[in-house]
Amino acid sequence: MIEKNGVVLVLSGPSGAGKSSLINKISDDIGDFYFSISTTTREMRDGEEEGVHYHFVSKEEFAKDIEDDHFLEHAIVHGNYYGTSLKPVKKALSEGKLVIFDIDVQGNTAVNNRLGDITTSVFITPPSLSELKKRLVNRSTDSEEVIDRRIKMAKREIQRITEYDYIVVNNDLDLAADVLRQIAITARLKIPHDVINDFVQKWEDI
Ligand code: 5GP
């Protein structure tokens, strides 16, 4: 049972959509939040830090965490394992925080199955596939093969865009940040089902 005073904001979308830049832009305006740091078995990229971008673990460690039921959700993305640890999320929710996840469409489904009543989901995308390709090539952190894989993945993910509450098209960073800021603030207004049921009970009794 997860005690739920806080709420969840799921952000999905292809790498290159600008999720990190958007979060940085709005981080001072959305109140107390906890950005969930996922665990992954993928290789650390240049510029990434353990415990900041991800917890980087071996496949064996990841398998043990699955066995011990440590994850709220986990999935294979681009051939690597990614997972959201339950413990820090529980803590942040019990402290009434806005918990932000940067997870893929599989993760969004899993989080909605477990925490749907307090979850708001947003799919962030560049305006077009050609713009995504341009951004991935320009940031030149990935090999051609990795870029191809990301593009294929993006084409698959966009097919499931209707599973999200909101879509943010990141064409102009400032405008997209304005929209995301409003969504993040509104996400806090979600009320868990048990609180609503309590309210109805009391409302009828008065
Ligand atoms: P990257 O390797 O580029 O950092 O992330 C690849 C993809 O994995 C992104 O779509 C990202 O949203 C997703 N991802 C990162 N962490 C998690 C996680 O904990 N769970 C799930 N389901 N997806 C994740």
Short mmCIF file of C-alpha atoms and ligand atoms in Angstrom, two decimals:
data_model
loop_
_atom_site.label_atom_id
_atom_site.label_comp_id
_atom_site.label_asym_id
_atom_site.label_seq_id
_atom_site.Cartn_x
_atom_site.Cartn_y
_atom_site.Cartn_z
CA MET A 1 0.00 0.00 0.00
CA ILE A 2 1.40 3.37 -1.00
CA GLU A 3 0.49 6.34 1.16
CA LYS A 4 -0.43 9.05 -1.30
CA ASN A 5 -0.32 12.68 -0.25
CA GLY A 6 1.77 13.56 -3.26
CA VAL A 7 1.06 13.17 -6.95
CA VAL A 8 2.87 11.79 -9.99
CA LEU A 9 3.86 13.45 -13.26
CA VAL A 10 5.01 11.05 -15.98
CA LEU A 11 7.04 12.51 -18.82
CA SER A 12 7.67 10.36 -21.88
CA GLY A 13 8.97 11.08 -25.34
CA PRO A 14 11.97 10.38 -27.53
CA SER A 15 15.49 11.33 -26.47
CA GLY A 16 15.96 14.63 -28.24
CA ALA A 17 12.48 15.86 -27.34
CA GLY A 18 14.00 18.21 -24.78
CA LYS A 19 12.58 16.68 -21.59
CA SER A 20 15.59 17.60 -19.42
CA SER A 21 15.78 21.18 -20.73
CA LEU A 22 12.07 21.63 -20.07
CA ILE A 23 12.31 20.32 -16.51
CA ASN A 24 15.27 22.63 -15.84
CA LYS A 25 13.27 25.58 -17.13
CA ILE A 26 10.25 24.99 -14.89
CA SER A 27 11.94 23.55 -11.80
CA ASP A 28 11.74 26.81 -9.79
CA ASP A 29 8.03 27.29 -10.45
CA ILE A 30 6.36 23.98 -9.61
CA GLY A 31 6.81 23.67 -5.85
CA ASP A 32 8.41 20.84 -3.97
CA PHE A 33 9.18 17.99 -6.35
CA TYR A 34 11.22 14.80 -6.47
CA PHE A 35 12.74 13.77 -9.79
CA SER A 36 12.92 9.99 -9.81
CA ILE A 37 16.37 8.68 -10.67
CA SER A 38 15.98 5.40 -12.51
CA THR A 39 18.22 2.37 -12.31
CA THR A 40 19.65 1.08 -15.58
CA THR A 41 21.97 -1.56 -16.97
CA ARG A 42 23.01 0.59 -19.91
CA GLU A 43 26.54 2.01 -20.22
CA MET A 44 27.19 5.41 -18.70
CA ARG A 45 27.49 8.11 -21.39
CA ASP A 46 30.04 10.92 -21.43
CA GLY A 47 28.93 13.65 -19.04
CA GLU A 48 26.68 11.36 -17.00
CA GLU A 49 27.15 10.78 -13.29
CA GLU A 50 26.19 7.87 -11.06
CA GLY A 51 23.26 8.84 -8.84
CA VAL A 52 22.55 12.01 -10.82
CA HIS A 53 21.36 10.78 -14.20
CA TYR A 54 20.84 7.13 -13.29
CA HIS A 55 21.94 4.46 -10.87
CA PHE A 56 24.12 2.34 -13.13
CA VAL A 57 24.11 -1.35 -12.20
CA SER A 58 25.01 -4.73 -13.68
CA LYS A 59 22.39 -7.09 -15.15
CA GLU A 60 22.85 -9.33 -12.10
CA GLU A 61 22.16 -6.48 -9.66
CA PHE A 62 19.10 -5.46 -11.67
CA ALA A 63 17.76 -9.04 -11.68
CA LYS A 64 18.19 -9.18 -7.89
CA ASP A 65 16.23 -5.93 -7.50
CA ILE A 66 13.40 -7.40 -9.60
CA GLU A 67 13.42 -10.54 -7.48
CA ASP A 68 13.31 -8.48 -4.27
CA ASP A 69 10.36 -6.46 -5.61
CA HIS A 70 12.27 -3.19 -5.39
CA PHE A 71 10.73 -1.64 -8.50
CA LEU A 72 7.51 0.27 -8.98
CA GLU A 73 7.95 -0.61 -12.66
CA HIS A 74 10.69 -1.85 -14.95
CA ALA A 75 11.08 -2.36 -18.67
CA ILE A 76 13.55 -3.20 -21.42
CA VAL A 77 14.25 -0.14 -23.58
CA HIS A 78 16.74 -0.25 -26.49
CA GLY A 79 17.90 -3.66 -25.21
CA ASN A 80 18.80 -2.34 -21.73
CA TYR A 81 16.93 -2.64 -18.46
CA TYR A 82 15.46 0.44 -16.81
CA GLY A 83 13.51 0.57 -13.56
CA THR A 84 11.96 2.96 -11.06
CA SER A 85 12.78 2.14 -7.44
CA LEU A 86 9.76 2.04 -5.19
CA LYS A 87 11.30 3.21 -1.91
CA PRO A 88 12.25 6.83 -2.74
CA VAL A 89 8.98 7.26 -4.62
CA LYS A 90 6.97 6.09 -1.59
CA LYS A 91 8.91 8.49 0.61
CA ALA A 92 8.42 11.46 -1.72
CA LEU A 93 4.69 10.73 -2.07
CA SER A 94 4.25 10.49 1.68
CA GLU A 95 5.95 13.92 1.94
CA GLY A 96 3.37 15.37 -0.43
CA LYS A 97 5.78 15.96 -3.28
CA LEU A 98 5.20 16.08 -7.00
CA VAL A 99 7.07 12.98 -8.18
CA ILE A 100 8.38 13.32 -11.73
CA PHE A 101 9.26 10.29 -13.86
CA ASP A 102 11.09 10.32 -17.17
CA ILE A 103 10.01 6.88 -18.38
CA ASP A 104 8.92 5.23 -21.61
CA VAL A 105 5.40 4.21 -22.72
CA GLN A 106 5.65 0.81 -21.00
CA GLY A 107 6.53 2.58 -17.76
CA ASN A 108 3.59 4.96 -18.18
CA THR A 109 1.21 2.00 -18.48
CA ALA A 110 2.66 0.35 -15.37
CA VAL A 111 2.57 3.55 -13.28
CA ASN A 112 -0.99 4.23 -14.36
CA ASN A 113 -2.01 0.71 -13.37
CA ARG A 114 -0.64 1.22 -9.87
CA LEU A 115 -1.08 4.94 -9.24
CA GLY A 116 -3.55 6.04 -11.92
CA ASP A 117 -5.69 8.16 -9.61
CA ILE A 118 -2.81 10.48 -8.75
CA THR A 119 -0.94 10.35 -12.08
CA THR A 120 -0.83 12.93 -14.86
CA SER A 121 1.00 11.86 -18.01
CA VAL A 122 2.61 13.98 -20.68
CA PHE A 123 4.13 12.99 -23.99
CA ILE A 124 6.80 15.45 -25.11
CA THR A 125 7.78 15.45 -28.76
CA PRO A 126 9.64 17.52 -31.32
CA PRO A 127 7.31 18.88 -34.04
CA SER A 128 8.27 16.21 -36.58
CA LEU A 129 10.35 13.12 -37.21
CA SER A 130 12.74 15.08 -39.41
CA GLU A 131 13.27 17.63 -36.60
CA LEU A 132 13.99 14.78 -34.18
CA LYS A 133 16.58 13.34 -36.59
CA LYS A 134 18.20 16.76 -36.92
CA ARG A 135 18.43 17.21 -33.12
CA LEU A 136 19.88 13.76 -32.54
CA VAL A 137 22.52 14.27 -35.25
CA ASN A 138 23.38 17.78 -34.02
CA ARG A 139 23.91 16.82 -30.39
CA SER A 140 26.37 14.19 -31.68
CA THR A 141 26.46 12.12 -28.49
CA ASP A 142 25.26 8.97 -30.23
CA SER A 143 26.57 6.75 -33.02
CA GLU A 144 24.60 6.40 -36.26
CA GLU A 145 23.39 3.00 -35.12
CA VAL A 146 22.08 4.38 -31.81
CA ILE A 147 20.38 7.29 -33.59
CA ASP A 148 18.66 4.83 -35.96
CA ARG A 149 17.45 2.81 -32.99
CA ARG A 150 16.10 5.92 -31.25
CA ILE A 151 14.26 6.99 -34.42
CA LYS A 152 12.66 3.54 -34.80
CA MET A 153 11.68 3.63 -31.14
CA ALA A 154 10.23 7.15 -31.51
CA LYS A 155 8.08 5.98 -34.45
CA ARG A 156 6.75 3.13 -32.31
CA GLU A 157 6.19 5.29 -29.21
CA ILE A 158 4.28 8.02 -31.05
CA GLN A 159 1.65 5.40 -31.99
CA ARG A 160 0.72 5.24 -28.30
CA ILE A 161 0.49 8.98 -27.77
CA THR A 162 -3.29 8.76 -27.11
CA GLU A 163 -2.52 6.96 -23.83
CA TYR A 164 -1.29 10.29 -22.42
CA ASP A 165 -3.30 13.05 -20.75
CA TYR A 166 -1.35 15.80 -22.53
CA ILE A 167 0.93 16.29 -25.49
CA VAL A 168 3.59 18.99 -25.47
CA VAL A 169 5.12 19.78 -28.85
CA ASN A 170 8.53 21.21 -28.16
CA ASN A 171 9.12 23.54 -31.07
CA ASP A 172 9.89 26.68 -29.08
CA LEU A 173 11.46 25.86 -25.70
CA ASP A 174 9.91 28.84 -23.85
CA LEU A 175 6.41 28.15 -25.13
CA ALA A 176 6.67 24.42 -24.42
CA ALA A 177 7.94 25.21 -20.90
CA ASP A 178 4.91 27.49 -20.31
CA VAL A 179 2.58 24.62 -21.19
CA LEU A 180 4.45 22.05 -19.10
CA ARG A 181 4.56 24.46 -16.14
CA GLN A 182 0.76 24.74 -16.19
CA ILE A 183 0.36 20.97 -16.47
CA ALA A 184 2.75 20.36 -13.54
CA ILE A 185 0.90 22.86 -11.35
CA THR A 186 -2.49 21.36 -12.28
CA ALA A 187 -1.19 17.82 -11.62
CA ARG A 188 -1.12 18.72 -7.92
CA LEU A 189 -4.90 19.11 -7.90
CA LYS A 190 -5.46 15.37 -8.45
CA ILE A 191 -7.09 13.71 -5.46
CA PRO A 192 -6.60 10.01 -4.63
CA HIS A 193 -9.70 7.81 -4.82
CA ASP A 194 -9.63 6.92 -1.11
CA VAL A 195 -9.66 10.62 -0.16
CA ILE A 196 -12.58 11.23 -2.52
CA ASN A 197 -14.47 8.27 -1.03
CA ASP A 198 -13.89 9.65 2.49
CA PHE A 199 -15.12 13.03 1.37
CA VAL A 200 -18.31 11.55 -0.10
CA GLN A 201 -18.95 9.58 3.08
CA LYS A 202 -18.59 12.68 5.25
CA TRP A 203 -20.54 14.81 2.79
CA GLU A 204 -23.49 12.43 3.06
CA ASP A 205 -23.26 12.29 6.87
CA ILE A 206 -23.34 16.01 7.52
P1 5GP B 1 18.20 6.98 -22.19
O1 5GP B 1 18.99 5.72 -22.28
O2 5GP B 1 18.24 7.78 -23.45
O3 5GP B 1 18.55 7.78 -20.98
O4 5GP B 1 16.68 6.55 -21.98
C1 5GP B 1 16.07 5.71 -22.90
C2 5GP B 1 14.57 5.62 -22.62
O5 5GP B 1 14.36 4.93 -21.38
C3 5GP B 1 13.83 6.95 -22.48
O6 5GP B 1 12.64 6.86 -23.26
C4 5GP B 1 13.50 7.04 -21.02
O7 5GP B 1 12.29 7.75 -20.82
C5 5GP B 1 13.34 5.57 -20.67
N1 5GP B 1 13.53 5.32 -19.23
C6 5GP B 1 14.45 5.87 -18.40
N2 5GP B 1 14.30 5.40 -17.15
C7 5GP B 1 13.25 4.55 -17.18
C8 5GP B 1 12.59 3.76 -16.17
O8 5GP B 1 12.93 3.73 -14.99
N3 5GP B 1 11.55 2.99 -16.59
C9 5GP B 1 11.11 2.98 -17.89
N4 5GP B 1 10.06 2.21 -18.18
N5 5GP B 1 11.71 3.71 -18.86
C10 5GP B 1 12.76 4.49 -18.50
#
